[in-house]
Tab-separated table of N, CA, C and O in Angstrom:
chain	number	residue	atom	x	y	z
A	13	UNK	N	125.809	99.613	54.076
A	13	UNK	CA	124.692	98.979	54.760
A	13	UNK	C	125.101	98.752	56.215
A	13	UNK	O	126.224	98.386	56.563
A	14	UNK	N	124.115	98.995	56.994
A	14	UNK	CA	124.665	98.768	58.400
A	14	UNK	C	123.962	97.481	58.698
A	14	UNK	O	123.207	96.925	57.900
A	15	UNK	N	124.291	96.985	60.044
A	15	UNK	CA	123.654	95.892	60.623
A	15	UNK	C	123.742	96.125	61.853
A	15	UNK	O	124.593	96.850	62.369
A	16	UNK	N	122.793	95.478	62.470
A	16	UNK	CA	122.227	95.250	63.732
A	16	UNK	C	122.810	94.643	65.114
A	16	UNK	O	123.524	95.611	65.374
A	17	UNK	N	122.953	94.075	65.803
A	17	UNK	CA	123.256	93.289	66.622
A	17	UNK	C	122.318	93.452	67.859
A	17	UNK	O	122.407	94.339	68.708
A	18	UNK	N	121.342	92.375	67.809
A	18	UNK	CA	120.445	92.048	68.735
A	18	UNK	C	121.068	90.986	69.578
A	18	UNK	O	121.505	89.936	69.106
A	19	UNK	N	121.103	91.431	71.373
A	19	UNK	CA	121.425	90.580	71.870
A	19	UNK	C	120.337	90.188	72.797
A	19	UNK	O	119.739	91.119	73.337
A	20	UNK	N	119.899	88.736	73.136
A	20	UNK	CA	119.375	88.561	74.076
A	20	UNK	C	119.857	87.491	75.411
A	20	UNK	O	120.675	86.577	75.520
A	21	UNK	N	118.854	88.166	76.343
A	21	UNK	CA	118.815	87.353	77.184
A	21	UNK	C	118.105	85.612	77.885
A	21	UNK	O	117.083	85.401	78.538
A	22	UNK	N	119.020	84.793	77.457
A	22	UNK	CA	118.305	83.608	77.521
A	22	UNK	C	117.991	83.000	78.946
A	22	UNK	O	118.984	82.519	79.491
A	23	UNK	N	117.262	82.952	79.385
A	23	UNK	CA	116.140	82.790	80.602
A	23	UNK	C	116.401	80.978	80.749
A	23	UNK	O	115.887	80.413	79.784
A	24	UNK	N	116.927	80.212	81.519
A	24	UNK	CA	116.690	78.754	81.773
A	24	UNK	C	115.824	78.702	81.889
A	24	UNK	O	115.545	79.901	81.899
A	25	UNK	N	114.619	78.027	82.064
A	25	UNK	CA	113.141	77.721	82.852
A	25	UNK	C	113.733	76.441	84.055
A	25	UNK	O	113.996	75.346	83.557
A	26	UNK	N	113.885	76.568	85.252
A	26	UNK	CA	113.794	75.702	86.102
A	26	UNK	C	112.576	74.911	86.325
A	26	UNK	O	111.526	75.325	85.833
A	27	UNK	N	112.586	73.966	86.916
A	27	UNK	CA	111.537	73.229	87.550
A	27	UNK	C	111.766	72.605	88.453
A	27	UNK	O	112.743	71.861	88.358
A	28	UNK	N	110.777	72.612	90.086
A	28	UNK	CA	111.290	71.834	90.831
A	28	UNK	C	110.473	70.855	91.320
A	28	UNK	O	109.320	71.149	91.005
A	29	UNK	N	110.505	69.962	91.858
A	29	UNK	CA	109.579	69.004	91.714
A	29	UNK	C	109.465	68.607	93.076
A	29	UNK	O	110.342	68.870	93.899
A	30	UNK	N	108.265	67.891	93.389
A	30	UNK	CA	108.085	67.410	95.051
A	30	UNK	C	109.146	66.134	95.649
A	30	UNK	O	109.179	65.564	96.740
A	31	UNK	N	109.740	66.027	94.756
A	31	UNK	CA	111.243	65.320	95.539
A	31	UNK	C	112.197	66.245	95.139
A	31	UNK	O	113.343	65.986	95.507
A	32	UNK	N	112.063	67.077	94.599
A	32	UNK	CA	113.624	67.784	94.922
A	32	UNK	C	113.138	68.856	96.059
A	32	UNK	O	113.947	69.620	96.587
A	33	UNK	N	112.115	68.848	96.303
A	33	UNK	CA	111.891	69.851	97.493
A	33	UNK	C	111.811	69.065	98.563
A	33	UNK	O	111.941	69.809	99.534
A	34	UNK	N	111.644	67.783	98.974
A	34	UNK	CA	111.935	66.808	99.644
A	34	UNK	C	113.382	66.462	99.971
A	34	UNK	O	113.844	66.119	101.059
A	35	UNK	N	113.964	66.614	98.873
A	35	UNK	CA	115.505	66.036	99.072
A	35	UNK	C	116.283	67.563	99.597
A	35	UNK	O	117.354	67.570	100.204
A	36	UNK	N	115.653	68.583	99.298
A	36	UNK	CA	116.308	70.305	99.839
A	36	UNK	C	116.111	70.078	101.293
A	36	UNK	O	117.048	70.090	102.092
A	37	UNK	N	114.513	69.808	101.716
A	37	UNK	CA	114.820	70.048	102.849
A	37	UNK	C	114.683	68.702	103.901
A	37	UNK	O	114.241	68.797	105.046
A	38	UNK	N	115.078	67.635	103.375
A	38	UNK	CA	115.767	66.705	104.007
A	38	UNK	C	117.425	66.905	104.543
A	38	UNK	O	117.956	66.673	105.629
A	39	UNK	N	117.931	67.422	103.304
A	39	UNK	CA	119.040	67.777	103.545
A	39	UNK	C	119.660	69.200	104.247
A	39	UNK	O	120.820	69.485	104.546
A	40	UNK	N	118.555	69.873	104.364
A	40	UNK	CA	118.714	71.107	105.244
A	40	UNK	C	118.672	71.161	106.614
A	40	UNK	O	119.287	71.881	107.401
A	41	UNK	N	117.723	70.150	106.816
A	41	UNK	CA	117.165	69.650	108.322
A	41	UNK	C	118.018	68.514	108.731
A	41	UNK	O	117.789	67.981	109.817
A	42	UNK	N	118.875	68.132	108.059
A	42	UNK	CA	119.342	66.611	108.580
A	42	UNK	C	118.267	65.216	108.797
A	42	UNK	O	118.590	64.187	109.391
A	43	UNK	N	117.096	65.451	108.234
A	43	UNK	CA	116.073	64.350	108.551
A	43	UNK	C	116.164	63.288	107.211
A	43	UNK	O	116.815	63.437	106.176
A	44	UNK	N	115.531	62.489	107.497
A	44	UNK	CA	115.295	61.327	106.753
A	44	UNK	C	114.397	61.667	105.576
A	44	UNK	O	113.327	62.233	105.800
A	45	UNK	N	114.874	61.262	103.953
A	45	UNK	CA	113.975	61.335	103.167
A	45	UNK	C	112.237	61.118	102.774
A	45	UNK	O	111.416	61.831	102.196
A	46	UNK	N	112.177	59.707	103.433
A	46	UNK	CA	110.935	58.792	103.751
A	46	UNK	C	110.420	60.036	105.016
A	46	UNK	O	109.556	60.765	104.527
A	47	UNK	N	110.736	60.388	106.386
A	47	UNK	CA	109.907	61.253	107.074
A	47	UNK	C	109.848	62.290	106.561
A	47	UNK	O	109.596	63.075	107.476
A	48	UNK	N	109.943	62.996	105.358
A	48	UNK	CA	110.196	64.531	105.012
A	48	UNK	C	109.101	64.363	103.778
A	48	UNK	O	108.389	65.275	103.359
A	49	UNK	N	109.118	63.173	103.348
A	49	UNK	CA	108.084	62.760	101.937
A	49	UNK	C	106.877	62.840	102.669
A	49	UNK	O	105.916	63.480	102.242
A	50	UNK	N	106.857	61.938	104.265
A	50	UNK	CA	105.385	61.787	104.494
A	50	UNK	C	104.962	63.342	104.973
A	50	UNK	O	103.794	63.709	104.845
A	51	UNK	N	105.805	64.074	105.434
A	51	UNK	CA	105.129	65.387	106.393
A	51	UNK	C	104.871	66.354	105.129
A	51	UNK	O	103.866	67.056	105.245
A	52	UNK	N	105.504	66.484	104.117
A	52	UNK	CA	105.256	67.129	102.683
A	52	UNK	C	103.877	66.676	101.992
A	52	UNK	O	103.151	67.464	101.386
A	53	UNK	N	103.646	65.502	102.134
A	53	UNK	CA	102.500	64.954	101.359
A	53	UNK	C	101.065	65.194	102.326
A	53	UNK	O	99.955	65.632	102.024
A	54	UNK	N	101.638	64.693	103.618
A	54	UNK	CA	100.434	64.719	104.484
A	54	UNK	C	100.147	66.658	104.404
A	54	UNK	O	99.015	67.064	104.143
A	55	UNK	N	100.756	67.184	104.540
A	55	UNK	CA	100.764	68.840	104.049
A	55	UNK	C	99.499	69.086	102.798
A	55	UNK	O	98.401	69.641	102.829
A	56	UNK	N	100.141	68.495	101.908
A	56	UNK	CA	99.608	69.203	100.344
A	56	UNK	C	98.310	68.523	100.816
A	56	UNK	O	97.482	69.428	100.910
A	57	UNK	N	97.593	67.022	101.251
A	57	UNK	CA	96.267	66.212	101.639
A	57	UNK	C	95.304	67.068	102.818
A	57	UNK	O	94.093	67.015	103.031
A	58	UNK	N	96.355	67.844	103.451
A	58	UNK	CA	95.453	68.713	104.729
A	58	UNK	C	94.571	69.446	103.782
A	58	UNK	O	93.352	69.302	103.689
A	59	UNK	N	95.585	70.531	102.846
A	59	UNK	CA	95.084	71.549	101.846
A	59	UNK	C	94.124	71.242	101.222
A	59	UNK	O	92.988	71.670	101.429
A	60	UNK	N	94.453	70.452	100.368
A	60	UNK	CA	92.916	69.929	99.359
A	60	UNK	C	91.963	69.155	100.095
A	60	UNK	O	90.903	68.956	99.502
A	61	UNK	N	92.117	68.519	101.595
A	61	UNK	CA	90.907	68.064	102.435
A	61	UNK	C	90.222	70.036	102.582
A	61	UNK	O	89.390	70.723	101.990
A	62	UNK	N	91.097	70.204	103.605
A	62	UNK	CA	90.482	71.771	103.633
A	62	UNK	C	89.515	72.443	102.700
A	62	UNK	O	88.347	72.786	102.883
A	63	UNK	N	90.604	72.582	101.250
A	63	UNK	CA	89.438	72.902	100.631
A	63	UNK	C	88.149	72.503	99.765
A	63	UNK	O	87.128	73.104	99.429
A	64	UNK	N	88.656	71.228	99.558
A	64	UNK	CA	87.306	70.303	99.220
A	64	UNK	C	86.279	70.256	100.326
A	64	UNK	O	85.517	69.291	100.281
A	65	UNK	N	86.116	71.135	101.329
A	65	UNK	CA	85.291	71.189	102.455
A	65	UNK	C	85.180	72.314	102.546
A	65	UNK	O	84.364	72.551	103.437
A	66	UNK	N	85.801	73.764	101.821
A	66	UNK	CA	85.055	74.411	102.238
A	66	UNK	C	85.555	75.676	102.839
A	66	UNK	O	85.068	76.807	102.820
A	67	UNK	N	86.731	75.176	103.420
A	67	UNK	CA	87.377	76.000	104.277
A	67	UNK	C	89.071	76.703	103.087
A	67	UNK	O	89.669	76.043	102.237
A	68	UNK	N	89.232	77.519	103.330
A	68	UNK	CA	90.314	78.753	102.756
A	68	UNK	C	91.381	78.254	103.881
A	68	UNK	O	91.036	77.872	104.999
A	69	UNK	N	92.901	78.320	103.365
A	69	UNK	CA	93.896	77.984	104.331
A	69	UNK	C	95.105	79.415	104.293
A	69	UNK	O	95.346	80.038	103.259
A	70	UNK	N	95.527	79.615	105.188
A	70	UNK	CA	96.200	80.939	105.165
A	70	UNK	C	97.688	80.604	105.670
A	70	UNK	O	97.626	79.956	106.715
A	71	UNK	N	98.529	80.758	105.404
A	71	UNK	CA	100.103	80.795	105.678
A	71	UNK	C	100.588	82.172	105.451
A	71	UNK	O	100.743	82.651	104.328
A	72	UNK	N	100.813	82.769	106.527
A	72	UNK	CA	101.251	83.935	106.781
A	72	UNK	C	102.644	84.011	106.182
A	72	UNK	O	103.457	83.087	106.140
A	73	UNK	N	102.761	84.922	105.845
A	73	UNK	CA	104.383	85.113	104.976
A	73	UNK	C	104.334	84.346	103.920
A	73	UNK	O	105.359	84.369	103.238
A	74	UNK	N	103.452	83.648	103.545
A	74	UNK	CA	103.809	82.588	102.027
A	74	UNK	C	102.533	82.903	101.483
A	74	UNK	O	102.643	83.866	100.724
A	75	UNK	N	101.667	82.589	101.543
A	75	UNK	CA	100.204	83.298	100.887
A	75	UNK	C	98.950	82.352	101.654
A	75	UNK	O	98.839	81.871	102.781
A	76	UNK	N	97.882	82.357	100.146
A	76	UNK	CA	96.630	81.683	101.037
A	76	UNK	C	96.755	80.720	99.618
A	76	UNK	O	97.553	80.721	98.680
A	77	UNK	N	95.472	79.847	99.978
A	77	UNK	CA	95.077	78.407	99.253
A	77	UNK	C	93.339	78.933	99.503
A	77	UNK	O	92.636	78.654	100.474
A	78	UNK	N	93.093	79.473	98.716
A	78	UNK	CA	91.332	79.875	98.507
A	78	UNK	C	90.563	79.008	97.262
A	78	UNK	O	91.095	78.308	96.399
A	79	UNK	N	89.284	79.270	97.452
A	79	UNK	CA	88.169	79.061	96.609
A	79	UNK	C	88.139	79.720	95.890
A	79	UNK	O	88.677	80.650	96.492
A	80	UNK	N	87.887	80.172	94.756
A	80	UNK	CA	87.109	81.146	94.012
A	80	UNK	C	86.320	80.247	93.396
A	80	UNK	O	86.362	79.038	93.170
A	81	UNK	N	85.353	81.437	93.113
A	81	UNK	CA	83.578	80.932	92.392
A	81	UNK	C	83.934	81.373	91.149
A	81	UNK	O	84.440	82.496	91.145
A	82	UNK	N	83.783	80.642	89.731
A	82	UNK	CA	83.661	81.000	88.601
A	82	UNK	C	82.216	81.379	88.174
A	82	UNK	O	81.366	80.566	88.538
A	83	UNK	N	81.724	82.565	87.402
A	83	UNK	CA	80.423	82.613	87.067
A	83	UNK	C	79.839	82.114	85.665
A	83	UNK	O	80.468	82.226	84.612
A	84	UNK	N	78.302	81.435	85.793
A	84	UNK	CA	78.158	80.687	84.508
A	84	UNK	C	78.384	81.892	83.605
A	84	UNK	O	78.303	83.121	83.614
A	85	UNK	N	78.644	81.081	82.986
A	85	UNK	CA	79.262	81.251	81.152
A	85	UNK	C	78.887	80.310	80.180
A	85	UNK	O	78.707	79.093	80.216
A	86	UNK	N	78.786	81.483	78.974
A	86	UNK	CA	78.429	80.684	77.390
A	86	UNK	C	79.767	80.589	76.818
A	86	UNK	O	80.721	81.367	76.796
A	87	UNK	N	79.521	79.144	76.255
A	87	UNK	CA	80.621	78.904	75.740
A	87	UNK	C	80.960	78.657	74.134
A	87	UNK	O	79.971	79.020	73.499
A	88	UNK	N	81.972	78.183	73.273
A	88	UNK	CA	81.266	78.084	72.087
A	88	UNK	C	82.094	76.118	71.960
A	88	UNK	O	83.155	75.816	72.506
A	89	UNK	N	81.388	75.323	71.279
A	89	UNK	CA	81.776	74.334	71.229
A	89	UNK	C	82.337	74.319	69.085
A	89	UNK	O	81.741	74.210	68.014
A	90	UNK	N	83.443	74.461	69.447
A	90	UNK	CA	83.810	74.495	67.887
A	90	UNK	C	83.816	73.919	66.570
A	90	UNK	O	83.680	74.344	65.422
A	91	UNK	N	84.058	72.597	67.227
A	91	UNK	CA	83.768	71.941	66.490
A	91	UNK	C	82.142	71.236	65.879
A	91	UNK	O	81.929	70.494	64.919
A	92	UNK	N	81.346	71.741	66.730
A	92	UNK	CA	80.046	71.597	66.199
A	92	UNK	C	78.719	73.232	65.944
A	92	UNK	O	77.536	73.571	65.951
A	93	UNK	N	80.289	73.743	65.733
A	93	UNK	CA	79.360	75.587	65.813
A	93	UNK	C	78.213	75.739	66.708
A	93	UNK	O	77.322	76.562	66.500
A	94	UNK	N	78.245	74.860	67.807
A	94	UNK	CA	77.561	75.833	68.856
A	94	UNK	C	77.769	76.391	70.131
A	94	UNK	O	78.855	76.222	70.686
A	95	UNK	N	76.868	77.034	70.666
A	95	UNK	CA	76.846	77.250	71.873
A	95	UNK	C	76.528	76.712	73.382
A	95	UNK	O	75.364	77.025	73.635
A	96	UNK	N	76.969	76.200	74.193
A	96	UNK	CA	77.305	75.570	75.214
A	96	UNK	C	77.225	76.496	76.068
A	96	UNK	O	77.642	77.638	75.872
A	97	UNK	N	76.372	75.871	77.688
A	97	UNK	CA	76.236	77.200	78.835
A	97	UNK	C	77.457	75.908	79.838
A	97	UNK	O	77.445	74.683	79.960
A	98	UNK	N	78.300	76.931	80.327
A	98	UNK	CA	78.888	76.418	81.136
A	98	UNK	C	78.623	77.019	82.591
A	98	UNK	O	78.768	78.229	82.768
A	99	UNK	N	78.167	76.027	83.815
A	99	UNK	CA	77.732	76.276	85.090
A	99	UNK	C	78.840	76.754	85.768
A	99	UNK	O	80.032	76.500	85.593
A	100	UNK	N	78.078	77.758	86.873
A	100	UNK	CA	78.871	78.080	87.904
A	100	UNK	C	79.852	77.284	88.470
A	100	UNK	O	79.765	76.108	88.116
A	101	UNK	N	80.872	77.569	89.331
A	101	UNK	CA	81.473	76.226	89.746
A	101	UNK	C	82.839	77.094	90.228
A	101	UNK	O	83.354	78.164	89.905
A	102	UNK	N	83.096	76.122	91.093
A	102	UNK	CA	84.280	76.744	92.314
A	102	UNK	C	85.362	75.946	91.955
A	102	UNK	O	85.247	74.737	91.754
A	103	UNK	N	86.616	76.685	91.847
A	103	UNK	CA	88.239	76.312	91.887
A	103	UNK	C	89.310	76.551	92.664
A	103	UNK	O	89.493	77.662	93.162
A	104	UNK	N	90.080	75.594	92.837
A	104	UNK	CA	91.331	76.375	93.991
A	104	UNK	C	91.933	77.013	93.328
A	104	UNK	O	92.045	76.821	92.118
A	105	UNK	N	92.557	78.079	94.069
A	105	UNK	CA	93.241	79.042	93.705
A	105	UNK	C	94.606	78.845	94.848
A	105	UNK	O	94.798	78.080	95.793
A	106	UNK	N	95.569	80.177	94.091
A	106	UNK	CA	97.115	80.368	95.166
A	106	UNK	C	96.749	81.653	95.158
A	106	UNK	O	96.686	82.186	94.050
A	107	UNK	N	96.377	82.573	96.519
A	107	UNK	CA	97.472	83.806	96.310
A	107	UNK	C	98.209	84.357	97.154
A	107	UNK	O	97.939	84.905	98.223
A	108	UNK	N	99.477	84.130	96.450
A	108	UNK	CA	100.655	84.654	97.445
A	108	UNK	C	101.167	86.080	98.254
A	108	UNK	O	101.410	87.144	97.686
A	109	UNK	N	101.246	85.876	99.419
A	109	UNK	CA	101.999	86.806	100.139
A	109	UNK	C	102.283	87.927	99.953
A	109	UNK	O	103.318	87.765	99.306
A	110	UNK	N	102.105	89.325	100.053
A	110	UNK	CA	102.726	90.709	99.372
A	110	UNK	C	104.258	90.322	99.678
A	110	UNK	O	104.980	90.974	98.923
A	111	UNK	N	104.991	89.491	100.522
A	111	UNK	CA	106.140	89.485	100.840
A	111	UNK	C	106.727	88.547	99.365
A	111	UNK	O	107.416	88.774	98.371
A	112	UNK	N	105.907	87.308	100.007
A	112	UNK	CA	106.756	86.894	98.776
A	112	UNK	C	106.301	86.879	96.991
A	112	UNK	O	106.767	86.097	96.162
A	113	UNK	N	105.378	87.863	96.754
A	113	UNK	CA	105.573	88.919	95.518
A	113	UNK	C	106.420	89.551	95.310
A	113	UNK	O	107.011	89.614	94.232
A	114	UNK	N	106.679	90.197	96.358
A	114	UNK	CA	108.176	91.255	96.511
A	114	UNK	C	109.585	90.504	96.409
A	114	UNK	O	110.581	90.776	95.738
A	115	UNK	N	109.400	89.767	97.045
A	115	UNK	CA	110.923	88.465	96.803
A	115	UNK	C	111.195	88.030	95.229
A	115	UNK	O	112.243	88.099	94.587
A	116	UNK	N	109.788	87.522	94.801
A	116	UNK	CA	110.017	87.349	93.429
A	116	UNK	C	110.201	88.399	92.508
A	116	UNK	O	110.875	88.287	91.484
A	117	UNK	N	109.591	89.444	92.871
A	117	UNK	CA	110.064	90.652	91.814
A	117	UNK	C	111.153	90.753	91.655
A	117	UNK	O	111.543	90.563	90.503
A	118	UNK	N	112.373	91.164	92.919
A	118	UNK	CA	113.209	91.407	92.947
A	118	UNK	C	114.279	90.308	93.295
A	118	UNK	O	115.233	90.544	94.037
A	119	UNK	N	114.037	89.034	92.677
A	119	UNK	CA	114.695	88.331	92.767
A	119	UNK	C	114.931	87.140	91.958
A	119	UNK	O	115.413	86.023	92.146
A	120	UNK	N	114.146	88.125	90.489
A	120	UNK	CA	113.929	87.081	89.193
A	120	UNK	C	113.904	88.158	88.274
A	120	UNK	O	113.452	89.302	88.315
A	121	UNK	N	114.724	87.247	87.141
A	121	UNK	CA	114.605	87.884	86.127
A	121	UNK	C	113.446	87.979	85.059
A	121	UNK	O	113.476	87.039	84.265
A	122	UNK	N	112.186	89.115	84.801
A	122	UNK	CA	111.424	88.836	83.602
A	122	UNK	C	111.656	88.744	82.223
A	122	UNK	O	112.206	89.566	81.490
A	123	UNK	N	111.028	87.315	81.873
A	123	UNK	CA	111.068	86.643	80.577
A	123	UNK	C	110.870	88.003	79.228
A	123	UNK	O	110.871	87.694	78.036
């Protein structure tokens, strides 16, 4: 009888969070934690003012922060076997950079 030997590759999942990206580049810049929290936060509040108004935000080399329009849709509600119309309606979206698509391709391993 023969046997097998399957090996795999086990993948960490990182996560980084808005203080450890605070504390990276506090410590990259030499600046103060507290001024690096407010210019990070006041950042992400521009974005969602922006687009809760309307307007699409673009960062060249990193990607965009857009709208998209979802179109109505039927839905099914399951637990009472029916059908449900769900309205049109707009969501933020990310889409990133051809650059940094390319960074991540080639600079991550797929799961």
């Amino acid at each position: 009888m023969h046997t097998q030997k399957f090996t795999h590759k086990l993948k960490i999942e990182k996560k980084m969070t808005k203080a450890d990206i605070v504390a990276k580049i506090a410590e990259k810049l030499g600046l103060e934690k507290g001024d690096v929290q407010a210019t990070v936060e006041s950042f992400m509040d521009e974005v969602k003012t922006s687009l809760e108004t309307g307007d699409n935000v673009y960062l060249r080399g990193f990607g965009s922060f857009i709208i998209k329009t979802r179109a109505e849709k039927t839905g099914r509600n399951i637990s009472k076997n029916t059908t449900i119309k769900i309205p049109a309606h707009n969501i933020p979206a990310f889409k990133p950079a051809k650059v940094f698509v390319e960074g991540v391709k080639t600079n991550t391993e797929a799961k």
